[in-house]
């Protein structure tokens, strides 16, 4: 029992580290928060993105061709940054190296993204994409839930949307394969489902690659009668 307790203490200490001065993770300026203002300004420039899937598009384009042909189950998508340096490294530290101290910095980055603050204000609930019990046990925390609570704690709902089972790793799979993997992966808590009818929902995930996870979760929310679903993602990959 000692080793799991030590792991828990280490995670809590790393979480506290996000609120004290430290070196910038990119330029190593001192003192700074996890990312200094100069690096944030340099690497988080606003981009023209598809209104439905947040893929980069040329100026003047509202919706990309893929979304015109096959619209996702969600109504809109807002993304803070591209999944590239330094954000890919930050997310790897956050998710896979057990460093929840990144949550405050990354949530602030997402909140500053054009359109996110009004979306948060208009939404009835903010639902983080859930992890399976197995994945949650391995990681020790749900990174999307941490981001959601930092964004808007009063609207965060981590109970309604459930993940019923773990799926095989999605890395390198096509969108069609990902959708097959996710079939039946999400459901709504029976006691909460009726309350979602007619509501404006924000669905939060850390990274969007093909959009299959957000699409699969949105189908469940649509079936419950959600009035509008907006996906929020911290980072968007370059292409589906």
PDB file of N, CA, C and O in Angstrom, residues 84-159:
ATOM      1  N   UNK A  84       1.203  20.712 -31.709  1.00  0.00           N
ATOM      2  CA  UNK A  84       2.578  20.855 -32.188  1.00  0.00           C
ATOM      3  C   UNK A  84       3.395  21.435 -31.040  1.00  0.00           C
ATOM      4  O   UNK A  84       2.871  21.687 -29.948  1.00  0.00           O
ATOM      5  N   UNK A  85       4.684  21.616 -31.277  1.00  0.00           N
ATOM      6  CA  UNK A  85       5.548  22.194 -30.259  1.00  0.00           C
ATOM      7  C   UNK A  85       5.060  23.606 -29.905  1.00  0.00           C
ATOM      8  O   UNK A  85       4.676  24.359 -30.797  1.00  0.00           O
ATOM      9  N   UNK A  86       5.032  23.976 -28.620  1.00  0.00           N
ATOM     10  CA  UNK A  86       5.407  23.197 -27.423  1.00  0.00           C
ATOM     11  C   UNK A  86       4.246  22.485 -26.760  1.00  0.00           C
ATOM     12  O   UNK A  86       4.409  21.861 -25.722  1.00  0.00           O
ATOM     13  N   UNK A  87       3.060  22.583 -27.386  1.00  0.00           N
ATOM     14  CA  UNK A  87       1.846  22.075 -26.729  1.00  0.00           C
ATOM     15  C   UNK A  87       1.820  20.556 -26.666  1.00  0.00           C
ATOM     16  O   UNK A  87       1.294  19.983 -25.700  1.00  0.00           O
ATOM     17  N   UNK A  88       2.354  19.886 -27.684  1.00  0.00           N
ATOM     18  CA  UNK A  88       2.395  18.426 -27.640  1.00  0.00           C
ATOM     19  C   UNK A  88       3.240  17.942 -26.461  1.00  0.00           C
ATOM     20  O   UNK A  88       2.879  16.972 -25.775  1.00  0.00           O
ATOM     21  N   UNK A  89       4.354  18.624 -26.206  1.00  0.00           N
ATOM     22  CA  UNK A  89       5.204  18.259 -25.073  1.00  0.00           C
ATOM     23  C   UNK A  89       4.494  18.530 -23.747  1.00  0.00           C
ATOM     24  O   UNK A  89       4.576  17.728 -22.811  1.00  0.00           O
ATOM     25  N   UNK A  90       3.814  19.669 -23.672  1.00  0.00           N
ATOM     26  CA  UNK A  90       3.100  20.008 -22.445  1.00  0.00           C
ATOM     27  C   UNK A  90       2.004  18.983 -22.145  1.00  0.00           C
ATOM     28  O   UNK A  90       1.829  18.555 -20.993  1.00  0.00           O
ATOM     29  N   UNK A  91       1.288  18.580 -23.178  1.00  0.00           N
ATOM     30  CA  UNK A  91       0.225  17.594 -22.978  1.00  0.00           C
ATOM     31  C   UNK A  91       0.783  16.226 -22.613  1.00  0.00           C
ATOM     32  O   UNK A  91       0.168  15.480 -21.843  1.00  0.00           O
ATOM     33  N   UNK A  92       1.939  15.884 -23.151  1.00  0.00           N
ATOM     34  CA  UNK A  92       2.566  14.616 -22.776  1.00  0.00           C
ATOM     35  C   UNK A  92       2.940  14.632 -21.294  1.00  0.00           C
ATOM     36  O   UNK A  92       2.740  13.645 -20.576  1.00  0.00           O
ATOM     37  N   UNK A  93       3.473  15.756 -20.814  1.00  0.00           N
ATOM     38  CA  UNK A  93       3.779  15.880 -19.386  1.00  0.00           C
ATOM     39  C   UNK A  93       2.495  15.790 -18.557  1.00  0.00           C
ATOM     40  O   UNK A  93       2.456  15.111 -17.529  1.00  0.00           O
ATOM     41  N   UNK A  94       1.487  16.477 -19.006  1.00  0.00           N
ATOM     42  CA  UNK A  94       0.206  16.543 -18.300  1.00  0.00           C
ATOM     43  C   UNK A  94      -0.443  15.163 -18.185  1.00  0.00           C
ATOM     44  O   UNK A  94      -0.799  14.718 -17.086  1.00  0.00           O
ATOM     45  N   UNK A  95      -0.550  14.463 -19.299  1.00  0.00           N
ATOM     46  CA  UNK A  95      -1.311  13.213 -19.340  1.00  0.00           C
ATOM     47  C   UNK A  95      -0.501  11.981 -18.973  1.00  0.00           C
ATOM     48  O   UNK A  95      -0.936  11.144 -18.172  1.00  0.00           O
ATOM     49  N   UNK A  96       0.659  11.851 -19.595  1.00  0.00           N
ATOM     50  CA  UNK A  96       1.373  10.584 -19.533  1.00  0.00           C
ATOM     51  C   UNK A  96       2.498  10.555 -18.506  1.00  0.00           C
ATOM     52  O   UNK A  96       2.985   9.483 -18.149  1.00  0.00           O
ATOM     53  N   UNK A  97       2.906  11.732 -18.045  1.00  0.00           N
ATOM     54  CA  UNK A  97       3.982  11.771 -17.054  1.00  0.00           C
ATOM     55  C   UNK A  97       3.473  12.241 -15.705  1.00  0.00           C
ATOM     56  O   UNK A  97       4.239  12.673 -14.849  1.00  0.00           O
ATOM     57  N   UNK A  98       2.156  12.169 -15.519  1.00  0.00           N
ATOM     58  CA  UNK A  98       1.554  12.416 -14.224  1.00  0.00           C
ATOM     59  C   UNK A  98       1.800  13.793 -13.653  1.00  0.00           C
ATOM     60  O   UNK A  98       2.164  13.919 -12.482  1.00  0.00           O
ATOM     61  N   UNK A  99       1.583  14.862 -14.461  1.00  0.00           N
ATOM     62  CA  UNK A  99       1.858  16.217 -14.000  1.00  0.00           C
ATOM     63  C   UNK A  99       0.600  17.083 -14.109  1.00  0.00           C
ATOM     64  O   UNK A  99       0.468  17.884 -15.036  1.00  0.00           O
ATOM     65  N   UNK A 100      -0.340  16.942 -13.170  1.00  0.00           N
ATOM     66  CA  UNK A 100      -1.579  17.730 -13.244  1.00  0.00           C
ATOM     67  C   UNK A 100      -1.379  19.213 -13.009  1.00  0.00           C
ATOM     68  O   UNK A 100      -2.314  19.996 -13.185  1.00  0.00           O
ATOM     69  N   UNK A 101      -0.165  19.627 -12.630  1.00  0.00           N
ATOM     70  CA  UNK A 101       0.106  21.046 -12.458  1.00  0.00           C
ATOM     71  C   UNK A 101      -0.066  21.862 -13.727  1.00  0.00           C
ATOM     72  O   UNK A 101      -0.164  23.089 -13.668  1.00  0.00           O
ATOM     73  N   UNK A 102      -0.105  21.187 -14.879  1.00  0.00           N
ATOM     74  CA  UNK A 102      -0.324  21.881 -16.147  1.00  0.00           C
ATOM     75  C   UNK A 102      -1.775  22.362 -16.306  1.00  0.00           C
ATOM     76  O   UNK A 102      -2.067  23.194 -17.183  1.00  0.00           O
ATOM     77  N   UNK A 103      -2.691  21.854 -15.518  1.00  0.00           N
ATOM     78  CA  UNK A 103      -4.116  22.119 -15.751  1.00  0.00           C
ATOM     79  C   UNK A 103      -4.444  23.610 -15.750  1.00  0.00           C
ATOM     80  O   UNK A 103      -5.174  24.095 -16.620  1.00  0.00           O
ATOM     81  N   UNK A 104      -3.939  24.347 -14.774  1.00  0.00           N
ATOM     82  CA  UNK A 104      -4.277  25.769 -14.672  1.00  0.00           C
ATOM     83  C   UNK A 104      -3.785  26.546 -15.889  1.00  0.00           C
ATOM     84  O   UNK A 104      -4.512  27.363 -16.460  1.00  0.00           O
ATOM     85  N   UNK A 105      -2.537  26.296 -16.307  1.00  0.00           N
ATOM     86  CA  UNK A 105      -1.965  27.006 -17.449  1.00  0.00           C
ATOM     87  C   UNK A 105      -2.723  26.687 -18.733  1.00  0.00           C
ATOM     88  O   UNK A 105      -3.048  27.588 -19.523  1.00  0.00           O
ATOM     89  N   UNK A 106      -3.019  25.417 -18.950  1.00  0.00           N
ATOM     90  CA  UNK A 106      -3.692  25.019 -20.188  1.00  0.00           C
ATOM     91  C   UNK A 106      -5.148  25.470 -20.207  1.00  0.00           C
ATOM     92  O   UNK A 106      -5.668  25.846 -21.264  1.00  0.00           O
ATOM     93  N   UNK A 107      -5.798  25.468 -19.061  1.00  0.00           N
ATOM     94  CA  UNK A 107      -7.176  25.961 -19.001  1.00  0.00           C
ATOM     95  C   UNK A 107      -7.221  27.464 -19.282  1.00  0.00           C
ATOM     96  O   UNK A 107      -8.126  27.947 -19.971  1.00  0.00           O
ATOM     97  N   UNK A 108      -6.248  28.210 -18.758  1.00  0.00           N
ATOM     98  CA  UNK A 108      -6.193  29.646 -19.034  1.00  0.00           C
ATOM     99  C   UNK A 108      -5.969  29.908 -20.522  1.00  0.00           C
ATOM    100  O   UNK A 108      -6.554  30.835 -21.102  1.00  0.00           O
ATOM    101  N   UNK A 109      -5.141  29.086 -21.146  1.00  0.00           N
ATOM    102  CA  UNK A 109      -4.914  29.203 -22.583  1.00  0.00           C
ATOM    103  C   UNK A 109      -6.206  28.963 -23.354  1.00  0.00           C
ATOM    104  O   UNK A 109      -6.542  29.711 -24.280  1.00  0.00           O
ATOM    105  N   UNK A 110      -6.959  27.943 -22.968  1.00  0.00           N
ATOM    106  CA  UNK A 110      -8.217  27.632 -23.650  1.00  0.00           C
ATOM    107  C   UNK A 110      -9.237  28.743 -23.437  1.00  0.00           C
ATOM    108  O   UNK A 110      -9.933  29.149 -24.381  1.00  0.00           O
ATOM    109  N   UNK A 111      -9.316  29.254 -22.226  1.00  0.00           N
ATOM    110  CA  UNK A 111     -10.285  30.318 -21.941  1.00  0.00           C
ATOM    111  C   UNK A 111      -9.999  31.568 -22.766  1.00  0.00           C
ATOM    112  O   UNK A 111     -10.932  32.295 -23.148  1.00  0.00           O
ATOM    113  N   UNK A 112      -8.726  31.849 -23.058  1.00  0.00           N
ATOM    114  CA  UNK A 112      -8.360  33.055 -23.812  1.00  0.00           C
ATOM    115  C   UNK A 112      -8.585  32.904 -25.315  1.00  0.00           C
ATOM    116  O   UNK A 112      -8.430  33.864 -26.064  1.00  0.00           O
ATOM    117  N   UNK A 113      -8.942  31.710 -25.767  1.00  0.00           N
ATOM    118  CA  UNK A 113      -9.183  31.465 -27.189  1.00  0.00           C
ATOM    119  C   UNK A 113     -10.443  32.193 -27.646  1.00  0.00           C
ATOM    120  O   UNK A 113     -11.473  32.139 -26.959  1.00  0.00           O
ATOM    121  N   UNK A 114     -10.409  32.883 -28.782  1.00  0.00           N
ATOM    122  CA  UNK A 114     -11.597  33.593 -29.260  1.00  0.00           C
ATOM    123  C   UNK A 114     -12.815  32.675 -29.328  1.00  0.00           C
ATOM    124  O   UNK A 114     -12.754  31.575 -29.879  1.00  0.00           O
ATOM    125  N   UNK A 115     -13.904  33.120 -28.752  1.00  0.00           N
ATOM    126  CA  UNK A 115     -15.157  32.369 -28.780  1.00  0.00           C
ATOM    127  C   UNK A 115     -15.393  31.489 -27.574  1.00  0.00           C
ATOM    128  O   UNK A 115     -16.541  31.091 -27.319  1.00  0.00           O
ATOM    129  N   UNK A 116     -14.349  31.175 -26.814  1.00  0.00           N
ATOM    130  CA  UNK A 116     -14.528  30.236 -25.704  1.00  0.00           C
ATOM    131  C   UNK A 116     -15.272  30.881 -24.533  1.00  0.00           C
ATOM    132  O   UNK A 116     -16.187  30.284 -23.960  1.00  0.00           O
ATOM    133  N   UNK A 117     -14.885  32.091 -24.150  1.00  0.00           N
ATOM    134  CA  UNK A 117     -15.551  32.743 -23.020  1.00  0.00           C
ATOM    135  C   UNK A 117     -17.059  32.907 -23.263  1.00  0.00           C
ATOM    136  O   UNK A 117     -17.866  32.574 -22.380  1.00  0.00           O
ATOM    137  N   UNK A 118     -17.495  33.388 -24.440  1.00  0.00           N
ATOM    138  CA  UNK A 118     -18.941  33.461 -24.691  1.00  0.00           C
ATOM    139  C   UNK A 118     -19.616  32.084 -24.688  1.00  0.00           C
ATOM    140  O   UNK A 118     -20.754  31.956 -24.233  1.00  0.00           O
ATOM    141  N   UNK A 119     -18.914  31.072 -25.198  1.00  0.00           N
ATOM    142  CA  UNK A 119     -19.478  29.717 -25.196  1.00  0.00           C
ATOM    143  C   UNK A 119     -19.669  29.211 -23.774  1.00  0.00           C
ATOM    144  O   UNK A 119     -20.687  28.568 -23.451  1.00  0.00           O
ATOM    145  N   UNK A 120     -18.698  29.484 -22.902  1.00  0.00           N
ATOM    146  CA  UNK A 120     -18.822  29.086 -21.502  1.00  0.00           C
ATOM    147  C   UNK A 120     -19.995  29.799 -20.840  1.00  0.00           C
ATOM    148  O   UNK A 120     -20.753  29.199 -20.073  1.00  0.00           O
ATOM    149  N   UNK A 121     -20.145  31.065 -21.143  1.00  0.00           N
ATOM    150  CA  UNK A 121     -21.233  31.836 -20.528  1.00  0.00           C
ATOM    151  C   UNK A 121     -22.600  31.337 -20.988  1.00  0.00           C
ATOM    152  O   UNK A 121     -23.544  31.269 -20.196  1.00  0.00           O
ATOM    153  N   UNK A 122     -22.706  30.962 -22.266  1.00  0.00           N
ATOM    154  CA  UNK A 122     -24.001  30.548 -22.810  1.00  0.00           C
ATOM    155  C   UNK A 122     -24.375  29.118 -22.450  1.00  0.00           C
ATOM    156  O   UNK A 122     -25.555  28.752 -22.493  1.00  0.00           O
ATOM    157  N   UNK A 123     -23.393  28.305 -22.091  1.00  0.00           N
ATOM    158  CA  UNK A 123     -23.645  26.876 -21.872  1.00  0.00           C
ATOM    159  C   UNK A 123     -24.368  26.617 -20.555  1.00  0.00           C
ATOM    160  O   UNK A 123     -24.190  27.328 -19.567  1.00  0.00           O
ATOM    161  N   UNK A 124     -25.165  25.561 -20.564  1.00  0.00           N
ATOM    162  CA  UNK A 124     -25.793  25.094 -19.333  1.00  0.00           C
ATOM    163  C   UNK A 124     -24.861  24.168 -18.558  1.00  0.00           C
ATOM    164  O   UNK A 124     -24.855  24.177 -17.328  1.00  0.00           O
ATOM    165  N   UNK A 125     -24.082  23.356 -19.287  1.00  0.00           N
ATOM    166  CA  UNK A 125     -23.174  22.407 -18.647  1.00  0.00           C
ATOM    167  C   UNK A 125     -21.899  22.269 -19.472  1.00  0.00           C
ATOM    168  O   UNK A 125     -21.914  22.411 -20.695  1.00  0.00           O
ATOM    169  N   UNK A 126     -20.837  21.925 -18.756  1.00  0.00           N
ATOM    170  CA  UNK A 126     -19.543  21.621 -19.358  1.00  0.00           C
ATOM    171  C   UNK A 126     -19.213  20.179 -19.009  1.00  0.00           C
ATOM    172  O   UNK A 126     -19.023  19.841 -17.841  1.00  0.00           O
ATOM    173  N   UNK A 127     -19.175  19.318 -20.024  1.00  0.00           N
ATOM    174  CA  UNK A 127     -18.970  17.888 -19.812  1.00  0.00           C
ATOM    175  C   UNK A 127     -17.590  17.473 -20.311  1.00  0.00           C
ATOM    176  O   UNK A 127     -17.323  17.539 -21.512  1.00  0.00           O
ATOM    177  N   UNK A 128     -16.699  17.055 -19.430  1.00  0.00           N
ATOM    178  CA  UNK A 128     -15.414  16.513 -19.888  1.00  0.00           C
ATOM    179  C   UNK A 128     -15.589  15.105 -20.430  1.00  0.00           C
ATOM    180  O   UNK A 128     -16.417  14.331 -19.930  1.00  0.00           O
ATOM    181  N   UNK A 129     -14.832  14.769 -21.470  1.00  0.00           N
ATOM    182  CA  UNK A 129     -14.844  13.402 -21.971  1.00  0.00           C
ATOM    183  C   UNK A 129     -14.329  12.478 -20.855  1.00  0.00           C
ATOM    184  O   UNK A 129     -13.245  12.688 -20.322  1.00  0.00           O
ATOM    185  N   UNK A 130     -15.106  11.460 -20.490  1.00  0.00           N
ATOM    186  CA  UNK A 130     -14.674  10.588 -19.386  1.00  0.00           C
ATOM    187  C   UNK A 130     -13.641   9.554 -19.830  1.00  0.00           C
ATOM    188  O   UNK A 130     -13.560   9.205 -21.013  1.00  0.00           O
ATOM    189  N   UNK A 131     -12.857   9.092 -18.870  1.00  0.00           N
ATOM    190  CA  UNK A 131     -11.944   7.978 -19.085  1.00  0.00           C
ATOM    191  C   UNK A 131     -12.606   6.692 -18.612  1.00  0.00           C
ATOM    192  O   UNK A 131     -13.504   6.719 -17.774  1.00  0.00           O
ATOM    193  N   UNK A 132     -12.144   5.582 -19.133  1.00  0.00           N
ATOM    194  CA  UNK A 132     -12.598   4.293 -18.610  1.00  0.00           C
ATOM    195  C   UNK A 132     -12.051   4.122 -17.196  1.00  0.00           C
ATOM    196  O   UNK A 132     -11.077   4.786 -16.800  1.00  0.00           O
ATOM    197  N   UNK A 133     -12.668   3.245 -16.433  1.00  0.00           N
ATOM    198  CA  UNK A 133     -12.196   2.982 -15.072  1.00  0.00           C
ATOM    199  C   UNK A 133     -10.746   2.513 -15.093  1.00  0.00           C
ATOM    200  O   UNK A 133      -9.922   2.940 -14.269  1.00  0.00           O
ATOM    201  N   UNK A 134     -10.423   1.666 -16.054  1.00  0.00           N
ATOM    202  CA  UNK A 134      -9.056   1.148 -16.156  1.00  0.00           C
ATOM    203  C   UNK A 134      -8.065   2.265 -16.433  1.00  0.00           C
ATOM    204  O   UNK A 134      -7.020   2.371 -15.777  1.00  0.00           O
ATOM    205  N   UNK A 135      -8.368   3.144 -17.399  1.00  0.00           N
ATOM    206  CA  UNK A 135      -7.457   4.231 -17.743  1.00  0.00           C
ATOM    207  C   UNK A 135      -7.340   5.237 -16.598  1.00  0.00           C
ATOM    208  O   UNK A 135      -6.256   5.764 -16.327  1.00  0.00           O
ATOM    209  N   UNK A 136      -8.455   5.500 -15.927  1.00  0.00           N
ATOM    210  CA  UNK A 136      -8.432   6.429 -14.802  1.00  0.00           C
ATOM    211  C   UNK A 136      -7.564   5.882 -13.675  1.00  0.00           C
ATOM    212  O   UNK A 136      -6.799   6.624 -13.043  1.00  0.00           O
ATOM    213  N   UNK A 137      -7.644   4.581 -13.452  1.00  0.00           N
ATOM    214  CA  UNK A 137      -6.830   3.959 -12.408  1.00  0.00           C
ATOM    215  C   UNK A 137      -5.342   4.054 -12.762  1.00  0.00           C
ATOM    216  O   UNK A 137      -4.499   4.314 -11.906  1.00  0.00           O
ATOM    217  N   UNK A 138      -5.026   3.854 -14.041  1.00  0.00           N
ATOM    218  CA  UNK A 138      -3.625   3.920 -14.472  1.00  0.00           C
ATOM    219  C   UNK A 138      -3.065   5.337 -14.355  1.00  0.00           C
ATOM    220  O   UNK A 138      -1.932   5.538 -13.916  1.00  0.00           O
ATOM    221  N   UNK A 139      -3.862   6.322 -14.773  1.00  0.00           N
ATOM    222  CA  UNK A 139      -3.372   7.696 -14.853  1.00  0.00           C
ATOM    223  C   UNK A 139      -3.491   8.424 -13.525  1.00  0.00           C
ATOM    224  O   UNK A 139      -2.694   9.317 -13.217  1.00  0.00           O
ATOM    225  N   UNK A 140      -4.514   8.096 -12.756  1.00  0.00           N
ATOM    226  CA  UNK A 140      -4.715   8.747 -11.468  1.00  0.00           C
ATOM    227  C   UNK A 140      -5.604   9.974 -11.524  1.00  0.00           C
ATOM    228  O   UNK A 140      -6.043  10.474 -10.496  1.00  0.00           O
ATOM    229  N   UNK A 141      -5.906  10.484 -12.700  1.00  0.00           N
ATOM    230  CA  UNK A 141      -6.785  11.637 -12.863  1.00  0.00           C
ATOM    231  C   UNK A 141      -7.250  11.692 -14.312  1.00  0.00           C
ATOM    232  O   UNK A 141      -6.618  11.129 -15.207  1.00  0.00           O
ATOM    233  N   UNK A 142      -8.371  12.375 -14.522  1.00  0.00           N
ATOM    234  CA  UNK A 142      -8.880  12.619 -15.867  1.00  0.00           C
ATOM    235  C   UNK A 142      -8.463  14.027 -16.269  1.00  0.00           C
ATOM    236  O   UNK A 142      -8.928  15.019 -15.697  1.00  0.00           O
ATOM    237  N   UNK A 143      -7.583  14.131 -17.253  1.00  0.00           N
ATOM    238  CA  UNK A 143      -7.048  15.437 -17.632  1.00  0.00           C
ATOM    239  C   UNK A 143      -8.139  16.379 -18.129  1.00  0.00           C
ATOM    240  O   UNK A 143      -8.092  17.583 -17.873  1.00  0.00           O
ATOM    241  N   UNK A 144      -9.146  15.850 -18.822  1.00  0.00           N
ATOM    242  CA  UNK A 144     -10.227  16.709 -19.309  1.00  0.00           C
ATOM    243  C   UNK A 144     -11.074  17.237 -18.158  1.00  0.00           C
ATOM    244  O   UNK A 144     -11.534  18.386 -18.188  1.00  0.00           O
ATOM    245  N   UNK A 145     -11.283  16.425 -17.131  1.00  0.00           N
ATOM    246  CA  UNK A 145     -12.035  16.880 -15.964  1.00  0.00           C
ATOM    247  C   UNK A 145     -11.279  17.968 -15.206  1.00  0.00           C
ATOM    248  O   UNK A 145     -11.881  18.942 -14.729  1.00  0.00           O
ATOM    249  N   UNK A 146      -9.950  17.836 -15.102  1.00  0.00           N
ATOM    250  CA  UNK A 146      -9.160  18.878 -14.453  1.00  0.00           C
ATOM    251  C   UNK A 146      -9.259  20.190 -15.223  1.00  0.00           C
ATOM    252  O   UNK A 146      -9.417  21.263 -14.632  1.00  0.00           O
ATOM    253  N   UNK A 147      -9.171  20.113 -16.553  1.00  0.00           N
ATOM    254  CA  UNK A 147      -9.303  21.318 -17.370  1.00  0.00           C
ATOM    255  C   UNK A 147     -10.686  21.943 -17.208  1.00  0.00           C
ATOM    256  O   UNK A 147     -10.819  23.171 -17.087  1.00  0.00           O
ATOM    257  N   UNK A 148     -11.718  21.109 -17.191  1.00  0.00           N
ATOM    258  CA  UNK A 148     -13.085  21.620 -17.073  1.00  0.00           C
ATOM    259  C   UNK A 148     -13.288  22.359 -15.763  1.00  0.00           C
ATOM    260  O   UNK A 148     -13.877  23.455 -15.734  1.00  0.00           O
ATOM    261  N   UNK A 149     -12.804  21.791 -14.680  1.00  0.00           N
ATOM    262  CA  UNK A 149     -12.983  22.448 -13.378  1.00  0.00           C
ATOM    263  C   UNK A 149     -12.223  23.764 -13.312  1.00  0.00           C
ATOM    264  O   UNK A 149     -12.663  24.716 -12.657  1.00  0.00           O
ATOM    265  N   UNK A 150     -11.086  23.846 -13.993  1.00  0.00           N
ATOM    266  CA  UNK A 150     -10.346  25.110 -14.037  1.00  0.00           C
ATOM    267  C   UNK A 150     -11.046  26.139 -14.917  1.00  0.00           C
ATOM    268  O   UNK A 150     -10.963  27.340 -14.679  1.00  0.00           O
ATOM    269  N   UNK A 151     -11.733  25.673 -15.943  1.00  0.00           N
ATOM    270  CA  UNK A 151     -12.431  26.574 -16.853  1.00  0.00           C
ATOM    271  C   UNK A 151     -13.684  27.162 -16.210  1.00  0.00           C
ATOM    272  O   UNK A 151     -13.901  28.373 -16.216  1.00  0.00           O
ATOM    273  N   UNK A 152     -14.541  26.290 -15.689  1.00  0.00           N
ATOM    274  CA  UNK A 152     -15.835  26.727 -15.143  1.00  0.00           C
ATOM    275  C   UNK A 152     -16.342  25.663 -14.175  1.00  0.00           C
ATOM    276  O   UNK A 152     -17.148  24.813 -14.531  1.00  0.00           O
ATOM    277  N   UNK A 153     -15.857  25.737 -12.946  1.00  0.00           N
ATOM    278  CA  UNK A 153     -16.187  24.709 -11.961  1.00  0.00           C
ATOM    279  C   UNK A 153     -17.694  24.597 -11.735  1.00  0.00           C
ATOM    280  O   UNK A 153     -18.236  23.502 -11.595  1.00  0.00           O
ATOM    281  N   UNK A 154     -18.391  25.738 -11.696  1.00  0.00           N
ATOM    282  CA  UNK A 154     -19.811  25.714 -11.360  1.00  0.00           C
ATOM    283  C   UNK A 154     -20.650  25.006 -12.414  1.00  0.00           C
ATOM    284  O   UNK A 154     -21.752  24.529 -12.117  1.00  0.00           O
ATOM    285  N   UNK A 155     -20.147  24.931 -13.660  1.00  0.00           N
ATOM    286  CA  UNK A 155     -20.914  24.286 -14.730  1.00  0.00           C
ATOM    287  C   UNK A 155     -20.385  22.898 -15.092  1.00  0.00           C
ATOM    288  O   UNK A 155     -20.976  22.213 -15.927  1.00  0.00           O
ATOM    289  N   UNK A 156     -19.293  22.492 -14.481  1.00  0.00           N
ATOM    290  CA  UNK A 156     -18.689  21.208 -14.821  1.00  0.00           C
ATOM    291  C   UNK A 156     -19.558  20.061 -14.324  1.00  0.00           C
ATOM    292  O   UNK A 156     -19.942  20.013 -13.156  1.00  0.00           O
ATOM    293  N   UNK A 157     -19.860  19.149 -15.224  1.00  0.00           N
ATOM    294  CA  UNK A 157     -20.670  17.970 -14.930  1.00  0.00           C
ATOM    295  C   UNK A 157     -19.866  16.738 -15.333  1.00  0.00           C
ATOM    296  O   UNK A 157     -19.775  16.408 -16.507  1.00  0.00           O
ATOM    297  N   UNK A 158     -19.286  16.072 -14.336  1.00  0.00           N
ATOM    298  CA  UNK A 158     -18.481  14.877 -14.599  1.00  0.00           C
ATOM    299  C   UNK A 158     -19.236  13.591 -14.313  1.00  0.00           C
ATOM    300  O   UNK A 158     -18.638  12.513 -14.310  1.00  0.00           O
ATOM    301  N   UNK A 159     -20.542  13.693 -14.087  1.00  0.00           N
ATOM    302  CA  UNK A 159     -21.331  12.512 -13.709  1.00  0.00           C
ATOM    303  C   UNK A 159     -22.240  12.008 -14.820  1.00  0.00           C
ATOM    304  O   UNK A 159     -22.531  10.819 -14.891  1.00  0.00           O
TER     305      UNK A 159
END
